CSV table of C-alpha atoms in Angstrom, one decimal:
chain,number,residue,atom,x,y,z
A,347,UNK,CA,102.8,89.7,121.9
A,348,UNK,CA,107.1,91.1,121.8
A,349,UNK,CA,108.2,92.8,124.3
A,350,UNK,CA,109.7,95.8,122.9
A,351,UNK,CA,111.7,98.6,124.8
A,352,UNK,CA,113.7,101.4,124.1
A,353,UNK,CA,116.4,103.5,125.9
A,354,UNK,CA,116.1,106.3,126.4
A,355,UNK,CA,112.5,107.0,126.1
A,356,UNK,CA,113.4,111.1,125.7
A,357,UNK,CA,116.6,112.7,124.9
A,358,UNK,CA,117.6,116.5,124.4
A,359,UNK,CA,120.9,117.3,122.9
A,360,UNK,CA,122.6,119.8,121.7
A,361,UNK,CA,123.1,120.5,117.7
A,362,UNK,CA,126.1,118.7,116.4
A,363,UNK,CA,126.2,115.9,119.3
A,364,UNK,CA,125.4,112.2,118.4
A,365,UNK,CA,122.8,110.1,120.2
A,366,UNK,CA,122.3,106.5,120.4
A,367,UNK,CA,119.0,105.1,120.8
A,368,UNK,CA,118.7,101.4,121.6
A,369,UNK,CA,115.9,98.9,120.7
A,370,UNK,CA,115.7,95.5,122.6
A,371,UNK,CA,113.6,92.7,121.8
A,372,UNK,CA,113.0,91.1,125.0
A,373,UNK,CA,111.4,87.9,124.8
A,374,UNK,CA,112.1,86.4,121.2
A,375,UNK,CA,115.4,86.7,118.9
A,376,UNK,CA,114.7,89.2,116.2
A,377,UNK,CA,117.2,88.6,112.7
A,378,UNK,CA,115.0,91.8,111.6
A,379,UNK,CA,113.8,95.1,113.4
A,380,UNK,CA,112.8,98.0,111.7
A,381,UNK,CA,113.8,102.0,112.9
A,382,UNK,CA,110.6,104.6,112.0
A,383,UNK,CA,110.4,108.6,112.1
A,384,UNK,CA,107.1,110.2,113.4
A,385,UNK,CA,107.1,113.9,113.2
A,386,UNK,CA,104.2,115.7,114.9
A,387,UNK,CA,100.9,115.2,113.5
A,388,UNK,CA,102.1,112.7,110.5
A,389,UNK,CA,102.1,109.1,109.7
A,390,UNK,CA,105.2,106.9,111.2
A,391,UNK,CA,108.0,106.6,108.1
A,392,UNK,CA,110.2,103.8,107.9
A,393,UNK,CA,113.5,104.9,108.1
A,394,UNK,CA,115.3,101.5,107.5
A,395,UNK,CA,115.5,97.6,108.1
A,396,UNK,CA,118.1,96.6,110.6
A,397,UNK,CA,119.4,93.2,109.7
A,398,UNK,CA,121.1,90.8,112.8
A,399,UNK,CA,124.5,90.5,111.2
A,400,UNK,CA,124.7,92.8,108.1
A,401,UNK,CA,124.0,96.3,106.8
A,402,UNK,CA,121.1,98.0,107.0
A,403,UNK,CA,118.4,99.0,104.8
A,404,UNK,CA,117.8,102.3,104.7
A,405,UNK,CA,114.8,104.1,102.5
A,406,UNK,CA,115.2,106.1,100.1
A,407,UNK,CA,115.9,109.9,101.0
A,408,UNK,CA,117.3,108.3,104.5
A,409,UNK,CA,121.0,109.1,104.7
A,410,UNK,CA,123.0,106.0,106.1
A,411,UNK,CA,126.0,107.9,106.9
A,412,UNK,CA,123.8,109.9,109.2
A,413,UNK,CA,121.3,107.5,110.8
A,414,UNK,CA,124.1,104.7,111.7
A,415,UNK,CA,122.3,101.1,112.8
A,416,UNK,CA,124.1,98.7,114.5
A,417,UNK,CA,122.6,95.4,114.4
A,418,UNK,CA,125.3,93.3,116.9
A,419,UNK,CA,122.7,90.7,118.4
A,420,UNK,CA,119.3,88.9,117.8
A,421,UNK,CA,117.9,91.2,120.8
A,422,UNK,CA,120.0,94.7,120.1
A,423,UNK,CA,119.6,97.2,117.4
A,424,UNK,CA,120.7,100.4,117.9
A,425,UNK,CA,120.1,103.8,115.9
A,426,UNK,CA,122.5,107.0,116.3
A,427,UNK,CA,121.7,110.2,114.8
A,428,UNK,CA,124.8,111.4,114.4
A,429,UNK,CA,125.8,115.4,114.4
A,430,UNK,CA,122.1,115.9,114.9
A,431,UNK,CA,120.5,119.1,114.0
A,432,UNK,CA,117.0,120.9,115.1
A,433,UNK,CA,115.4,119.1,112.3
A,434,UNK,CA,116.2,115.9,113.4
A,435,UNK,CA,114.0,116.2,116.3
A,436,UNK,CA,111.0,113.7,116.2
A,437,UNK,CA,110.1,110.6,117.7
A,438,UNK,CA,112.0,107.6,116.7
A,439,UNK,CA,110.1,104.2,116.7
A,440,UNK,CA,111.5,100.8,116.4
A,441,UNK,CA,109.6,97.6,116.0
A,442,UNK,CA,110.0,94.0,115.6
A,443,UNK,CA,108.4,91.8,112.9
A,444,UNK,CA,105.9,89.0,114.1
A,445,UNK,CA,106.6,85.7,112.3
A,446,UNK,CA,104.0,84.4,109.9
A,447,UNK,CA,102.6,81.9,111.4
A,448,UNK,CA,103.9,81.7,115.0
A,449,UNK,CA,103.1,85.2,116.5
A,450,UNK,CA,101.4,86.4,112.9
A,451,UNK,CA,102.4,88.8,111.0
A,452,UNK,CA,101.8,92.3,112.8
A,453,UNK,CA,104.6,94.2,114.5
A,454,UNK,CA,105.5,95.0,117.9
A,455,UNK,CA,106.5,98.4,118.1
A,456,UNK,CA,108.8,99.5,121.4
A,457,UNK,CA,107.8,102.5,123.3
A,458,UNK,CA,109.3,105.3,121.1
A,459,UNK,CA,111.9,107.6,121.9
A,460,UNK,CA,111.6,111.5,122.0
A,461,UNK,CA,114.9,113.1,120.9
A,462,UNK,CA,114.8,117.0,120.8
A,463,UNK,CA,117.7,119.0,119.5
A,464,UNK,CA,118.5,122.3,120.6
B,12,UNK,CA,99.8,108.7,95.1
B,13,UNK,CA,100.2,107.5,99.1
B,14,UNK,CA,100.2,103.5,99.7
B,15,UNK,CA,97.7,104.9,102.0
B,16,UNK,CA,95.2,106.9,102.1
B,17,UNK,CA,93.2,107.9,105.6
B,18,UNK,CA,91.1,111.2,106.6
B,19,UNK,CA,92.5,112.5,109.0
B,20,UNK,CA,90.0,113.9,110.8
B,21,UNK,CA,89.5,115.0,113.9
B,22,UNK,CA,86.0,113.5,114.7
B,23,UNK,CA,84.6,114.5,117.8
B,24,UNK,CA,81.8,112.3,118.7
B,25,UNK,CA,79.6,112.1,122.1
B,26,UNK,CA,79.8,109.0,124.2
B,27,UNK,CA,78.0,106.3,123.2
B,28,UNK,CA,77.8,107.7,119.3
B,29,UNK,CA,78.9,105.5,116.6
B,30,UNK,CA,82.0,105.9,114.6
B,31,UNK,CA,83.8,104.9,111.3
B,32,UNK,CA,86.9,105.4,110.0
B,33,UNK,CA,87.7,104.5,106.0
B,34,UNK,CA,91.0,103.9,104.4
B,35,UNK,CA,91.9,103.5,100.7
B,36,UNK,CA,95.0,101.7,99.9
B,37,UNK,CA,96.5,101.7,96.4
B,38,UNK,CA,98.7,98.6,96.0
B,39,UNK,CA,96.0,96.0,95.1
B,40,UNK,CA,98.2,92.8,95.6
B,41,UNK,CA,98.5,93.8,99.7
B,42,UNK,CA,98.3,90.7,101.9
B,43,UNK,CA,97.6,92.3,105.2
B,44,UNK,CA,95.7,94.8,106.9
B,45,UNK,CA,95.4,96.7,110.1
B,46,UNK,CA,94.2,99.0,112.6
B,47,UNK,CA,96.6,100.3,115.5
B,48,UNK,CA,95.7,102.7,117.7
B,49,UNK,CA,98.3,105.3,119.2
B,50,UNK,CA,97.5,107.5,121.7
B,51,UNK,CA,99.2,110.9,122.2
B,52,UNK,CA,103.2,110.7,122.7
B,53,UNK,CA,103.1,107.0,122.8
B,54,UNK,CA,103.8,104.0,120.5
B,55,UNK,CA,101.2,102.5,118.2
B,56,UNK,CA,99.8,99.6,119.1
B,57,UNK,CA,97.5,96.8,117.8
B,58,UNK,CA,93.9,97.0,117.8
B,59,UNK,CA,92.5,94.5,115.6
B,60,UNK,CA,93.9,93.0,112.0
B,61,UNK,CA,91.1,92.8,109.2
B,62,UNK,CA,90.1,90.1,107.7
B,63,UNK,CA,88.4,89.4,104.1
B,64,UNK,CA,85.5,88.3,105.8
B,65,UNK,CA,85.1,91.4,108.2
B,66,UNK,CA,85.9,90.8,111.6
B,67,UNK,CA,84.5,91.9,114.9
B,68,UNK,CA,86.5,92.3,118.3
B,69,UNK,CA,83.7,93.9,120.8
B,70,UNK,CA,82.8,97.2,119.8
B,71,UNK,CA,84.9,97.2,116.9
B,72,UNK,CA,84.5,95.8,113.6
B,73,UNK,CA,86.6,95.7,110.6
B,74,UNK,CA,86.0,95.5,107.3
B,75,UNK,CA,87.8,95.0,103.9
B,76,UNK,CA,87.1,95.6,100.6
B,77,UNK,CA,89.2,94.4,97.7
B,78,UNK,CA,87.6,95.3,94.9
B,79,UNK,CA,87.4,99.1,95.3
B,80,UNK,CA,90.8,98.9,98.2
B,81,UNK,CA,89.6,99.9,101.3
B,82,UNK,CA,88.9,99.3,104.8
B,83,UNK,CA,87.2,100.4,107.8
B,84,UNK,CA,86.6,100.6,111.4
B,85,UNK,CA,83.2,101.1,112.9
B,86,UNK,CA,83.3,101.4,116.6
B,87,UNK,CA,80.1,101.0,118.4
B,88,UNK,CA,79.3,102.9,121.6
B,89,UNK,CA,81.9,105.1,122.0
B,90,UNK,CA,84.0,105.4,125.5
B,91,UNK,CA,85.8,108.4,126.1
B,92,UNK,CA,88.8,106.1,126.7
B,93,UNK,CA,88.4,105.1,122.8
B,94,UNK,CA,89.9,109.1,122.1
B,95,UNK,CA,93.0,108.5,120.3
B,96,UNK,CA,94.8,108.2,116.3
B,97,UNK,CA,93.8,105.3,114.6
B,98,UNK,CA,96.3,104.1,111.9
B,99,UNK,CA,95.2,102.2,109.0
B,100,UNK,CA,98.5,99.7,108.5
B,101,UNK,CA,98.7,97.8,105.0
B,102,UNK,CA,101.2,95.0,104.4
B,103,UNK,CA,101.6,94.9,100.6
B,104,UNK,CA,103.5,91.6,100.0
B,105,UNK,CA,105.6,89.1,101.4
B,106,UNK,CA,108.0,89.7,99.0
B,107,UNK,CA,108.8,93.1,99.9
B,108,UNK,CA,109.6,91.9,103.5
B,109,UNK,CA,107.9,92.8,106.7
B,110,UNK,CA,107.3,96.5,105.2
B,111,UNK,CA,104.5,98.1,106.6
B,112,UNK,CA,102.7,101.3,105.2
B,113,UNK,CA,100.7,103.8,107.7
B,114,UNK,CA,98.2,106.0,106.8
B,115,UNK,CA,98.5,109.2,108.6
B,116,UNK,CA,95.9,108.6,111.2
B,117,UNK,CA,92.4,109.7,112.1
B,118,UNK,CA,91.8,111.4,115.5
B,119,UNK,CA,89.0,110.9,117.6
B,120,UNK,CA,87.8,112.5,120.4
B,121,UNK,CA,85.3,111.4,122.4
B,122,UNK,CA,83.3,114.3,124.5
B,123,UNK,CA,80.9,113.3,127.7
């Protein structure tokens, strides 16, 4: 399957710093890749659809102006929590769409990245 | 009413027990279906898709049924290495894109 990683793998900043979490398909160009939210003990949530040249789709209740993505490449998408408070702390997924009929049609999630806010 | 629907356990089983896990998933036109496994602190990753026709990868088999909207996951002969969340993943369409619905995930620990 992708190769998936994610920098930095665990992050603790201070309330009202941004972070920038980056998400890198490694071995295939990805037009789509998709940033989840997994607090402790609950189901991953999609946060929003990073697009390879154009906006992202965020969920509803997911505030663009605070989760920024940055979709620059077909191998880089990046996430920044900006101003980020105590409750933004969770683990922050992305993942990369197989394709229907070449790798299927799973995903290929990277390694996660812990941000904690103090 | 959640896209889906999973109990989230915990189940503690001996080793060597068998297992399953159910899943109910409430848009009826889903394409595909999924079980990931994530262990603790770490990303999900792909155990087995499910098939119509049930499928079986070792000591796992899957199973789907449309009519009533469920699947499941028996595991056979439990390992303590098989203790982990197992997340039931539903695809509803390809029209909506490559979204992908979790179900909360059901913990299973096995004991020696």
């Amino acid at each position: 399957g992708a190769v998936v990683s994610q920098h930095p793998s665990w992050v603790i900043c201070k309330s009202g710093t941004s972070v920038k979490i980056e998400c890198r398909s490694l071995d295939f160009q990805a037009t789509t890749m998709f940033w989840y939210r997994q607090f402790p003990k609950q189901s991953l949530m999609l946060m929003a659809t990073s697009n390879e040249g154009s906006k992202a789709t965020y969920e509803q209740g997911v505030e663009k102006d605070k989760f920024l993505i940055n979709h620059a490449s077909l191998t880089l998408s990046t996430l920044t929590v900006t101003s980020a408070h105590p409750e933004d702390s969770s683990f922050y997924i992305c993942s990369v769409p197989g394709l229907a009929g070449g790798r299927g049609n799973e995903q290929y999630f990277g390694p996660g990245t812990r941000l904690t806010v103090t | 009413r959640k896209e889906v629907e999973q109990d989230p356990g915990p189940f503690n089983v001996p080793e060597g027990a068998t297992v399953a896990f159910n899943c109910t998933y409430s848009n009826s036109a889903s394409q595909s279906f999924f079980w990931y496994r994530q262990d603790c602190r770490k990303e999900p990753k792909l155990l087995m898709s499910v098939y119509s026709s049930g499928n079986e990868d070792g000591r796992f088999t899957a199973q789907l049924n449309r009519a009533s909207q469920y699947i499941s996951l028996l595991i056979r002969d439990s390992k303590l290495s098989d203790s982990a969340t197992y997340l039931c993943v539903v695809r509803p369409s390809r029209n909506t894109g490559n979204q992908f619905y979790f179900g909360t995930g059901t913990s299973l620990t096995v004991i020696p």
